[in-house]
Short mmCIF file of C-alpha atoms and ligand atoms in Angstrom, two decimals:
data_model
loop_
_atom_site.label_atom_id
_atom_site.label_comp_id
_atom_site.label_asym_id
_atom_site.label_seq_id
_atom_site.Cartn_x
_atom_site.Cartn_y
_atom_site.Cartn_z
CA MET A 1 0.00 0.00 0.00
CA ILE A 2 1.60 3.22 -1.15
CA LYS A 3 0.97 6.54 0.54
CA LEU A 4 1.52 9.73 -1.44
CA TYR A 5 1.35 13.36 -0.43
CA ASN A 6 -1.49 14.79 -2.47
CA THR A 7 -1.29 18.54 -3.11
CA LEU A 8 -5.07 18.60 -3.59
CA THR A 9 -5.64 17.72 0.08
CA ARG A 10 -2.23 18.64 1.53
CA LYS A 11 -2.15 15.21 3.15
CA LYS A 12 -0.48 11.86 2.73
CA GLU A 13 -3.16 9.61 1.30
CA LEU A 14 -3.41 5.93 0.57
CA PHE A 15 -3.01 5.43 -3.15
CA ARG A 16 -5.49 3.06 -4.77
CA PRO A 17 -5.49 2.96 -8.56
CA LEU A 18 -8.62 3.86 -10.47
CA ARG A 19 -8.38 0.80 -12.72
CA LYS A 20 -7.14 -2.72 -12.22
CA GLU A 21 -5.21 -2.86 -15.48
CA TRP A 22 -2.95 0.16 -15.20
CA VAL A 23 -2.07 3.31 -13.28
CA GLY A 24 -2.25 6.51 -15.32
CA LEU A 25 0.71 8.81 -14.69
CA TYR A 26 1.20 12.11 -16.48
CA THR A 27 4.33 14.19 -15.94
CA CYS A 28 4.94 17.62 -17.44
CA GLY A 29 7.82 17.32 -19.84
CA PRO A 30 10.46 19.68 -21.15
CA THR A 31 10.11 22.80 -23.23
CA VAL A 32 12.80 21.94 -25.71
CA TYR A 33 14.37 25.37 -26.27
CA ASN A 34 17.57 24.52 -24.42
CA PHE A 35 19.36 21.66 -22.65
CA ALA A 36 17.62 20.44 -19.50
CA HIS A 37 19.33 21.86 -16.41
CA ILE A 38 20.06 19.80 -13.31
CA GLY A 39 16.93 21.16 -11.61
CA ASN A 40 14.74 19.78 -14.40
CA LEU A 41 16.67 16.53 -14.13
CA ARG A 42 16.02 16.33 -10.41
CA THR A 43 12.30 16.45 -11.15
CA TYR A 44 12.58 13.79 -13.87
CA ILE A 45 14.50 11.50 -11.50
CA PHE A 46 11.90 12.00 -8.75
CA GLU A 47 9.17 11.14 -11.25
CA ASP A 48 11.11 8.06 -12.28
CA VAL A 49 11.33 6.95 -8.65
CA LEU A 50 7.59 7.54 -8.33
CA ARG A 51 6.91 5.41 -11.36
CA ARG A 52 9.32 2.66 -10.33
CA THR A 53 7.82 2.57 -6.84
CA ILE A 54 4.35 1.99 -8.27
CA GLU A 55 5.75 -0.73 -10.51
CA TYR A 56 7.65 -2.23 -7.58
CA ALA A 57 4.31 -2.48 -5.76
CA GLY A 58 3.11 -4.65 -8.63
CA TYR A 59 1.12 -2.26 -10.81
CA LYS A 60 1.50 -1.61 -14.48
CA VAL A 61 2.02 2.08 -15.27
CA ARG A 62 0.99 4.03 -18.34
CA HIS A 63 3.33 6.96 -18.18
CA VAL A 64 2.79 9.90 -20.50
CA MET A 65 5.20 12.83 -20.71
CA ASN A 66 4.62 15.70 -23.10
CA ILE A 67 7.22 17.49 -25.17
CA THR A 68 6.48 21.21 -25.50
CA ASP A 69 7.71 22.03 -28.99
CA VAL A 70 5.89 25.33 -29.43
CA ASP A 71 5.67 28.19 -26.89
CA ASP A 72 6.78 31.80 -26.38
CA LYS A 73 10.39 30.94 -25.56
CA ILE A 74 10.83 28.54 -28.46
CA ILE A 75 9.42 31.06 -30.93
CA ARG A 76 11.62 33.83 -29.51
CA ASP A 77 14.83 31.78 -29.63
CA ALA A 78 14.14 30.12 -32.98
CA LYS A 79 13.69 33.58 -34.48
CA LYS A 80 17.04 34.67 -33.05
CA ALA A 81 18.67 31.57 -34.51
CA LYS A 82 16.92 32.18 -37.87
CA LYS A 83 15.41 28.69 -37.83
CA THR A 84 11.93 27.25 -37.97
CA ILE A 85 10.70 26.04 -34.58
CA PHE A 86 10.96 22.46 -35.87
CA GLU A 87 14.62 22.81 -36.82
CA PHE A 88 15.34 24.72 -33.66
CA VAL A 89 13.98 22.19 -31.13
CA LYS A 90 15.44 19.07 -32.75
CA PRO A 91 18.88 19.00 -31.10
CA TYR A 92 17.42 19.80 -27.68
CA GLU A 93 14.86 17.09 -28.01
CA LYS A 94 17.61 14.63 -28.87
CA ALA A 95 19.69 15.81 -25.92
CA PHE A 96 16.71 15.38 -23.61
CA PHE A 97 16.36 11.71 -24.52
CA GLU A 98 20.11 11.20 -24.15
CA ASP A 99 19.95 12.65 -20.64
CA LEU A 100 17.13 10.32 -19.66
CA LYS A 101 19.05 7.32 -20.90
CA LYS A 102 22.23 8.27 -19.07
CA LEU A 103 20.27 8.73 -15.85
CA ASN A 104 18.57 5.33 -16.15
CA ILE A 105 15.17 6.98 -16.33
CA GLU A 106 12.62 4.49 -17.66
CA LYS A 107 11.04 5.30 -20.97
CA ALA A 108 7.52 6.68 -20.84
CA TRP A 109 4.73 4.90 -22.67
CA LYS A 110 4.12 8.00 -24.83
CA TYR A 111 5.94 11.27 -25.44
CA PRO A 112 3.26 13.31 -27.23
CA LYS A 113 4.26 16.59 -28.85
CA ALA A 114 2.18 19.74 -28.68
CA THR A 115 2.40 20.47 -32.41
CA LYS A 116 0.98 17.03 -33.19
CA HIS A 117 -2.11 17.55 -31.03
CA ILE A 118 -3.50 20.84 -32.27
CA THR A 119 -6.79 19.17 -33.30
CA GLU A 120 -7.36 17.80 -29.79
CA MET A 121 -6.62 21.22 -28.31
CA VAL A 122 -8.99 23.01 -30.67
CA ARG A 123 -11.72 20.53 -29.76
CA LEU A 124 -11.13 21.16 -26.07
CA ILE A 125 -11.42 24.91 -26.62
CA ALA A 126 -14.67 24.35 -28.54
CA SER A 127 -16.24 22.57 -25.59
CA LEU A 128 -15.12 25.33 -23.20
CA LEU A 129 -16.65 27.93 -25.53
CA LYS A 130 -19.83 25.93 -25.74
CA LYS A 131 -20.07 25.89 -21.93
CA LYS A 132 -19.30 29.63 -21.84
CA LEU A 133 -16.18 29.03 -19.76
CA ALA A 134 -14.14 30.68 -22.50
CA TYR A 135 -14.58 33.82 -24.58
CA GLN A 136 -13.09 35.32 -27.71
CA VAL A 137 -11.39 38.72 -28.04
CA ASP A 138 -10.35 39.43 -31.61
CA GLY A 139 -8.58 36.26 -32.70
CA SER A 140 -7.59 35.05 -29.23
CA ILE A 141 -9.55 32.91 -26.80
CA TYR A 142 -9.35 33.12 -23.00
CA PHE A 143 -10.50 31.01 -20.09
CA ASP A 144 -12.91 32.91 -17.83
CA ILE A 145 -11.76 32.05 -14.31
CA SER A 146 -14.84 33.69 -12.72
CA LYS A 147 -17.03 31.00 -14.32
CA PHE A 148 -15.08 28.11 -12.87
CA LYS A 149 -16.14 28.14 -9.24
CA THR A 150 -13.35 26.01 -7.82
CA TYR A 151 -10.52 27.91 -9.54
CA GLY A 152 -7.61 28.23 -7.10
CA ARG A 153 -8.44 25.05 -5.17
CA LEU A 154 -5.12 23.32 -5.88
CA SER A 155 -2.90 26.32 -5.16
CA ARG A 156 -5.25 27.56 -2.39
CA LEU A 157 -5.40 31.07 -3.73
CA SER A 158 -7.83 33.31 -1.96
CA HIS A 159 -10.52 34.89 -4.11
CA ARG A 160 -9.12 38.32 -3.37
CA GLU A 161 -6.18 37.47 -5.55
CA LEU A 162 -8.28 36.54 -8.55
CA LYS A 163 -8.64 39.19 -11.20
CA ALA A 164 -11.27 37.79 -13.52
CA GLY A 165 -11.75 39.79 -16.68
CA ALA A 166 -8.12 40.91 -16.76
CA ARG A 167 -6.37 38.90 -19.41
CA VAL A 168 -2.89 37.52 -19.73
CA ASP A 169 -1.43 36.37 -23.02
CA SER A 170 1.91 35.08 -21.87
CA ASP A 171 2.52 31.37 -21.33
CA GLU A 172 4.06 32.06 -17.96
CA TYR A 173 3.01 34.62 -15.38
CA THR A 174 3.63 35.25 -11.74
CA LYS A 175 1.75 34.16 -8.67
CA HIS A 176 0.48 37.66 -8.02
CA ASP A 177 -1.27 38.00 -11.33
CA VAL A 178 -4.16 35.62 -11.33
CA GLN A 179 -5.99 36.48 -14.50
CA ASP A 180 -7.98 34.95 -17.30
CA PHE A 181 -5.42 32.90 -19.15
CA VAL A 182 -5.02 32.43 -22.86
CA LEU A 183 -6.14 29.19 -24.55
CA TRP A 184 -5.57 30.24 -28.13
CA LYS A 185 -3.32 33.03 -29.34
CA GLU A 186 -4.19 34.93 -32.48
CA LYS A 187 -1.73 34.50 -35.33
CA LYS A 188 1.09 37.01 -35.35
CA ALA A 189 3.19 37.88 -38.39
CA GLY A 190 6.34 35.80 -38.58
CA GLU A 191 5.13 33.24 -36.02
CA PRO A 192 4.00 29.68 -36.60
CA SER A 193 0.24 29.22 -36.64
CA TRP A 194 -2.48 26.67 -37.34
CA LYS A 195 -5.93 27.15 -38.85
CA ALA A 196 -8.73 26.38 -36.46
CA VAL A 197 -12.51 26.02 -36.49
CA PHE A 198 -13.90 25.90 -32.97
CA SER A 199 -16.79 23.55 -33.41
CA ALA A 200 -17.44 20.38 -31.49
CA GLY A 201 -18.53 18.60 -34.66
CA GLY A 202 -21.67 20.76 -34.89
CA PRO A 203 -21.97 24.56 -34.91
CA ALA A 204 -18.88 26.71 -34.49
CA PHE A 205 -18.62 28.49 -31.14
CA ALA A 206 -16.15 31.15 -32.22
CA LYS A 207 -15.06 32.80 -35.42
CA ALA A 208 -12.54 30.64 -37.25
CA THR A 209 -9.16 31.98 -36.42
CA ALA A 210 -5.59 31.03 -37.19
CA GLY A 211 -3.24 30.97 -34.25
CA ARG A 212 -1.50 28.73 -31.79
CA PRO A 213 -2.32 27.11 -28.45
CA GLY A 214 -1.40 28.54 -25.05
CA TRP A 215 1.03 26.42 -23.07
CA HIS A 216 -1.37 25.14 -20.37
CA LEU A 217 -3.78 23.70 -22.91
CA GLU A 218 -1.51 21.00 -24.27
CA CYS A 219 -1.21 19.09 -21.00
CA SER A 220 -5.01 18.93 -20.57
CA ALA A 221 -5.57 17.80 -24.15
CA MET A 222 -2.78 15.21 -24.28
CA SER A 223 -3.17 13.73 -20.81
CA MET A 224 -6.90 13.14 -21.35
CA LYS A 225 -6.35 11.77 -24.84
CA TYR A 226 -4.03 9.03 -23.60
CA LEU A 227 -5.17 8.46 -20.02
CA GLY A 228 -8.88 9.34 -20.10
CA PRO A 229 -10.84 12.25 -18.54
CA THR A 230 -9.92 11.05 -15.04
CA PHE A 231 -6.57 9.52 -14.24
CA ASP A 232 -4.46 8.62 -11.22
CA ILE A 233 -1.39 10.81 -10.83
CA HIS A 234 -0.10 14.07 -12.26
CA ALA A 235 3.43 15.09 -11.34
CA GLY A 236 5.87 17.93 -11.91
CA GLY A 237 7.96 20.44 -10.00
CA VAL A 238 6.42 22.70 -7.32
CA ASP A 239 6.62 25.73 -9.59
CA LEU A 240 3.94 24.13 -11.75
CA ILE A 241 1.27 24.05 -9.01
CA PHE A 242 0.36 27.58 -9.99
CA PRO A 243 -0.52 28.54 -12.61
CA HIS A 244 0.12 25.49 -14.78
CA HIS A 245 -1.60 22.66 -12.92
CA GLU A 246 -4.32 24.96 -11.62
CA ASN A 247 -5.14 25.93 -15.20
CA GLU A 248 -5.02 22.33 -16.38
CA ILE A 249 -7.69 21.46 -13.80
CA ALA A 250 -9.85 24.40 -14.91
CA GLN A 251 -9.59 23.47 -18.60
CA SER A 252 -10.13 19.75 -18.13
CA GLU A 253 -12.83 19.72 -15.48
CA GLY A 254 -14.51 22.67 -17.15
CA ALA A 255 -14.78 20.73 -20.39
CA THR A 256 -15.63 17.26 -19.08
CA GLY A 257 -17.46 17.99 -15.84
CA LYS A 258 -15.45 15.14 -14.31
CA LYS A 259 -12.65 15.02 -11.79
CA PHE A 260 -9.42 15.43 -13.76
CA VAL A 261 -6.64 14.06 -11.54
CA ARG A 262 -6.83 12.09 -8.29
CA PHE A 263 -3.31 12.81 -7.00
CA PHE A 264 -1.14 15.82 -7.73
CA VAL A 265 2.40 15.01 -6.62
CA GLU A 266 4.92 17.82 -6.93
CA GLY A 267 8.63 17.73 -6.22
CA GLU A 268 10.70 20.46 -4.58
CA HIS A 269 13.38 22.41 -6.36
CA LEU A 270 17.08 21.95 -6.64
CA LEU A 271 19.21 24.91 -5.62
CA VAL A 272 22.81 25.55 -6.59
CA ASN A 273 25.08 26.81 -3.80
CA GLY A 274 21.97 27.81 -1.89
CA GLU A 275 20.52 29.91 -4.69
CA LYS A 276 17.93 29.58 -7.40
CA MET A 277 19.57 28.71 -10.69
CA SER A 278 19.74 31.63 -13.06
CA LYS A 279 21.74 32.65 -16.07
CA SER A 280 22.83 35.88 -14.43
CA LEU A 281 24.39 33.99 -11.50
CA GLY A 282 26.10 31.62 -13.93
CA ASN A 283 24.92 28.63 -11.91
CA VAL A 284 22.78 26.83 -14.46
CA PHE A 285 24.38 23.44 -14.95
CA THR A 286 23.48 20.62 -17.31
CA LEU A 287 24.39 16.97 -17.34
CA ARG A 288 27.10 17.87 -19.85
CA ASP A 289 28.80 20.07 -17.24
CA ILE A 290 28.70 17.21 -14.75
CA GLU A 291 30.20 14.79 -17.24
CA ALA A 292 32.85 17.31 -18.27
CA LYS A 293 34.09 17.28 -14.68
CA GLY A 294 34.56 13.53 -14.91
CA PHE A 295 31.45 12.37 -13.08
CA ASN A 296 29.33 9.45 -14.21
CA PRO A 297 25.71 10.68 -14.68
CA LEU A 298 24.56 7.99 -12.23
CA VAL A 299 26.48 9.82 -9.50
CA PHE A 300 24.03 12.67 -10.02
CA ARG A 301 21.15 10.21 -9.82
CA TYR A 302 22.56 8.89 -6.55
CA LEU A 303 22.83 12.43 -5.18
CA ILE A 304 19.17 13.07 -5.99
CA LEU A 305 18.17 9.87 -4.20
CA THR A 306 19.80 11.07 -0.98
CA SER A 307 17.13 13.71 -0.34
CA HIS A 308 13.36 13.45 -0.02
CA TYR A 309 11.52 14.73 -3.08
CA ARG A 310 9.56 17.20 -0.95
CA SER A 311 12.70 18.83 0.46
CA LYS A 312 14.79 21.40 -1.29
CA LEU A 313 18.12 19.99 -2.35
CA ASN A 314 21.20 22.14 -2.44
CA PHE A 315 23.62 21.08 -5.15
CA THR A 316 27.34 21.69 -4.65
CA TRP A 317 30.32 20.05 -6.33
CA GLU A 318 31.36 18.77 -2.89
CA SER A 319 28.02 17.04 -2.43
CA LEU A 320 28.41 15.46 -5.85
CA LYS A 321 31.87 14.25 -4.88
CA ALA A 322 30.43 12.70 -1.71
CA ALA A 323 27.74 10.99 -3.79
CA GLN A 324 30.44 9.61 -6.06
CA ASN A 325 32.20 8.15 -3.07
CA SER A 326 29.03 6.46 -1.82
CA LEU A 327 28.11 5.11 -5.22
CA GLU A 328 31.58 3.65 -5.67
CA HIS A 329 31.32 1.95 -2.28
CA LEU A 330 28.02 0.46 -3.28
CA GLN A 331 29.32 -0.72 -6.65
CA ASN A 332 32.36 -2.18 -4.97
CA PHE A 333 30.15 -4.02 -2.51
CA VAL A 334 28.16 -5.52 -5.38
CA ILE A 335 31.29 -6.66 -7.17
CA ARG A 336 32.62 -8.18 -3.97
CA LEU A 337 29.37 -10.07 -3.38
CA ARG A 338 29.62 -11.56 -6.84
CA THR A 339 32.92 -13.19 -5.98
CA GLU A 340 32.14 -14.34 -2.44
CA ARG A 341 30.56 -17.67 -1.65
CA HIS A 342 29.37 -17.38 1.93
CA ARG A 343 26.53 -19.71 2.82
CA GLY A 344 25.47 -18.41 6.25
CA LEU A 345 21.92 -19.00 7.38
CA THR A 346 20.97 -15.54 8.60
CA SER A 347 18.59 -14.00 6.09
CA MET A 348 18.36 -10.28 5.42
CA ALA A 349 15.04 -10.45 3.59
CA GLY A 350 13.51 -8.35 6.40
CA TYR A 351 15.66 -5.45 5.28
CA LEU A 352 14.15 -5.57 1.83
CA ARG A 353 10.68 -5.37 3.34
CA LYS A 354 11.86 -2.34 5.30
CA PHE A 355 13.15 -0.87 2.05
CA GLY A 356 9.72 -1.35 0.45
CA ARG A 357 7.96 0.20 3.45
CA ALA A 358 10.17 3.29 3.26
CA LEU A 359 9.33 3.77 -0.40
CA ALA A 360 5.65 3.22 0.20
CA ASP A 361 5.73 6.00 2.79
CA ASP A 362 5.56 8.85 0.29
CA LEU A 363 8.77 7.75 -1.45
CA ASP A 364 11.09 8.08 1.55
CA MET A 365 14.20 7.46 -0.51
CA PRO A 366 16.75 8.63 2.11
CA GLU A 367 15.34 6.03 4.52
CA ALA A 368 15.28 3.39 1.76
CA LEU A 369 18.93 4.11 0.96
CA SER A 370 19.89 3.85 4.60
CA VAL A 371 18.36 0.37 4.67
CA VAL A 372 20.61 -0.59 1.75
CA TRP A 373 23.61 0.65 3.71
CA ASP A 374 22.47 -1.30 6.77
CA ILE A 375 22.62 -4.43 4.64
CA ALA A 376 26.18 -3.62 3.57
CA HIS A 377 27.35 -2.75 7.11
CA ASN A 378 25.89 -5.89 8.64
CA TYR A 379 27.30 -8.12 5.97
CA ASN A 380 30.69 -6.58 6.31
CA LYS A 381 30.77 -7.06 10.07
CA ASN A 382 30.41 -10.81 9.69
CA PRO A 383 30.09 -12.07 6.10
CA ARG A 384 30.03 -15.71 7.14
CA ARG A 385 26.71 -15.29 8.93
CA TYR A 386 25.00 -14.43 5.64
CA ASN A 387 24.42 -15.88 2.21
CA SER A 388 26.33 -13.76 -0.34
CA LYS A 389 24.01 -14.75 -3.11
CA GLU A 390 20.91 -13.74 -1.16
CA ILE A 391 22.38 -10.33 -0.38
CA LEU A 392 23.20 -9.79 -4.03
CA THR A 393 19.64 -10.71 -5.01
CA LEU A 394 18.27 -8.26 -2.43
CA LEU A 395 20.40 -5.45 -3.81
CA TYR A 396 19.39 -6.17 -7.37
CA ASP A 397 15.78 -6.13 -6.28
CA ALA A 398 16.19 -2.76 -4.53
CA ASP A 399 17.87 -1.47 -7.66
CA ARG A 400 14.61 -1.91 -9.59
CA VAL A 401 13.70 1.35 -7.88
CA LEU A 402 17.12 2.89 -7.23
CA GLY A 403 17.99 2.54 -10.90
CA LEU A 404 21.74 2.63 -10.28
CA GLY A 405 22.51 -0.07 -12.81
CA LEU A 406 23.88 -2.48 -10.19
CA LYS A 407 23.00 -5.59 -12.15
CA SER A 408 24.61 -4.42 -15.36
CA LEU A 409 27.69 -3.19 -13.52
CA LYS A 410 30.74 -4.70 -15.13
CA SER A 411 32.92 -6.66 -12.75
CA GLU A 412 35.68 -6.61 -15.33
CA GLU A 413 36.22 -2.99 -14.39
CA ILE A 414 38.18 -4.44 -11.48
CA PRO A 415 39.97 -7.56 -12.69
CA VAL A 416 39.45 -10.83 -10.81
CA LYS A 417 43.15 -11.00 -10.08
CA ILE A 418 42.96 -7.66 -8.24
CA LEU A 419 39.88 -8.76 -6.34
CA ALA A 420 41.74 -11.90 -5.31
CA LEU A 421 44.63 -9.83 -4.01
CA VAL A 422 42.24 -7.59 -2.09
CA LYS A 423 40.72 -10.66 -0.50
CA LYS A 424 44.10 -12.04 0.43
CA ARG A 425 45.07 -8.75 2.02
CA GLU A 426 41.86 -8.84 4.08
CA GLU A 427 42.79 -12.27 5.40
CA TYR A 428 46.26 -11.08 6.40
CA ARG A 429 44.77 -8.07 8.11
CA LYS A 430 42.33 -10.23 10.04
CA ASN A 431 45.27 -12.30 11.29
CA LYS A 432 47.17 -9.10 12.08
CA GLU A 433 49.91 -10.05 9.63
CA TRP A 434 50.54 -6.44 8.75
CA THR A 435 53.77 -6.82 6.78
CA LYS A 436 52.24 -9.40 4.52
CA ALA A 437 49.11 -7.28 4.10
CA ASP A 438 51.23 -4.29 3.10
CA ARG A 439 53.16 -6.35 0.61
CA VAL A 440 49.92 -7.37 -1.08
CA ARG A 441 48.80 -3.77 -1.11
CA SER A 442 51.98 -2.76 -2.93
CA ARG A 443 51.25 -5.39 -5.55
CA ILE A 444 47.72 -4.03 -5.98
CA ILE A 445 49.19 -0.57 -6.52
CA THR A 446 51.70 -1.85 -9.07
CA TRP A 447 48.79 -3.24 -11.02
CA GLY A 448 47.31 0.25 -11.17
CA TYR A 449 44.69 0.01 -8.41
CA THR A 450 44.26 1.44 -4.95
CA VAL A 451 42.58 -0.05 -1.94
CA GLU A 452 41.08 1.98 0.84
CA ASP A 453 39.68 0.57 4.10
CA THR A 454 36.14 1.68 4.86
CA PRO A 455 33.41 0.61 7.27
CA MET A 456 31.92 -1.30 4.32
CA GLY A 457 35.09 -3.21 3.70
CA PRO A 458 37.90 -2.49 1.28
CA LEU A 459 37.13 -0.05 -1.53
CA THR A 460 39.08 -0.82 -4.66
CA ARG A 461 39.54 1.75 -7.39
CA ARG A 462 41.53 2.16 -10.54
CA ARG A 463 44.33 4.67 -9.91
P1 AMP B 1 10.30 23.33 -17.81
O1 AMP B 1 11.07 22.76 -18.98
O2 AMP B 1 10.77 24.68 -17.37
O3 AMP B 1 8.80 23.29 -18.05
O4 AMP B 1 10.58 22.38 -16.55
C1 AMP B 1 10.53 21.00 -16.62
C2 AMP B 1 10.35 20.43 -15.23
O5 AMP B 1 11.42 20.83 -14.37
C3 AMP B 1 9.07 20.90 -14.54
O6 AMP B 1 8.48 19.82 -13.86
C4 AMP B 1 9.57 21.95 -13.54
O7 AMP B 1 8.71 22.03 -12.43
C5 AMP B 1 10.92 21.38 -13.16
N1 AMP B 1 11.88 22.36 -12.62
C6 AMP B 1 12.18 23.59 -13.09
N2 AMP B 1 13.15 24.18 -12.34
C7 AMP B 1 13.48 23.29 -11.37
C8 AMP B 1 14.42 23.28 -10.26
N3 AMP B 1 15.24 24.31 -10.02
N4 AMP B 1 14.46 22.18 -9.48
C9 AMP B 1 13.66 21.12 -9.72
N5 AMP B 1 12.76 21.06 -10.73
C10 AMP B 1 12.66 22.13 -11.55
ZN1 ZN B 2 2.11 20.33 -18.06
#
């Protein structure tokens, strides 16, 4: 039984899927006008953990993540680059999928693109016009927030803050400007546009007008197309609660009259050196920057796993270094288990249950990780009490959620001959034969490896 913190109720609630066959999960995807920064990646990793946790609990997940390939920023930057929006977004889209792969983020079931779902969006606008929840001004169409009685329920905005009748055209606006938001933007010279007739199959509810969709609209149209009018979980970063998710609820529930999403689950932000990432501070990093400094992308994944998704996480290069150290210990432990043949009778299966319970408690990943370390510490204290093979199986099982690639880890990275020497040195050390142990260590070093003694046993690395 999984419990998730639901922004709709501001409480941890028991999660029970709507259908037996699958859990519907929609996560807001990237606007592909640039490389994803490490903040975006934190959110994608949290969403991956969410998905893997649901799968770990035995459910099948239909995960949909949109790709925003038309919006204000894309149009602005494509113009600067003298490219069409399609040419402009291509390399960033490719880079986005590369990042996901490097971070072991599971592939979504669908990655729908905004520009391929204009028809669905136009239809959605037509039904809002028909219900008089939307109105037309010149060639643009707006959502009338005064007509949607529960507007502000997700973000808990007080009605004082609502300025119905005042319109905003921009895709993004601030928390203090709660206004009627744009669903359809009238065509502007030099900008991409689509022809549209706003009829729901029958009469037209607005004058035909060429233009393009507002940003919020795509997520309503595409999530409902693939997951139905009501689905289980919608996730994203906390900045999306308002206005984005609030507006999605208004558009979707306004059109269908049904509950849109059962659980809104939003992850906290990543900070860099204690500050919000911004170009002017020069602290916007991408996965490329992390790799350029010699880190494996999975080290970043590990770092993200060390904090709860509802806590802010402060990124520093030192914290990444510490994460690298931990991940190497864990990898080393896995490689060691593969070579050991202890057949002790004490089982550690209880730890795996504890791991599962931590995850099921609103994805308590720091607690889940600490259980993994408990396994390593206990084993290391007295390997003979345990069954090496069982421990390895437990770790591989935990890795279905951790996603650290433990199973596919290549043992060859540390040759068997080195591992044998490390083992021999351990035996000498246990017998307090220090000179012999040191001699073995020198041999390890000559072979190009180092060995460091840690509470989890010896940590072997290539020099
Ligand atoms: P965007 O491409 O700006 O729409 O953002 C993609 C995802 O990244 C959304 O779910 C955002 O909420 C999330 N996001 C943006 N900035 C950060 C940050 N600093 N930390 C964590 N997540 C973020
Ligand atoms: Zn969205």
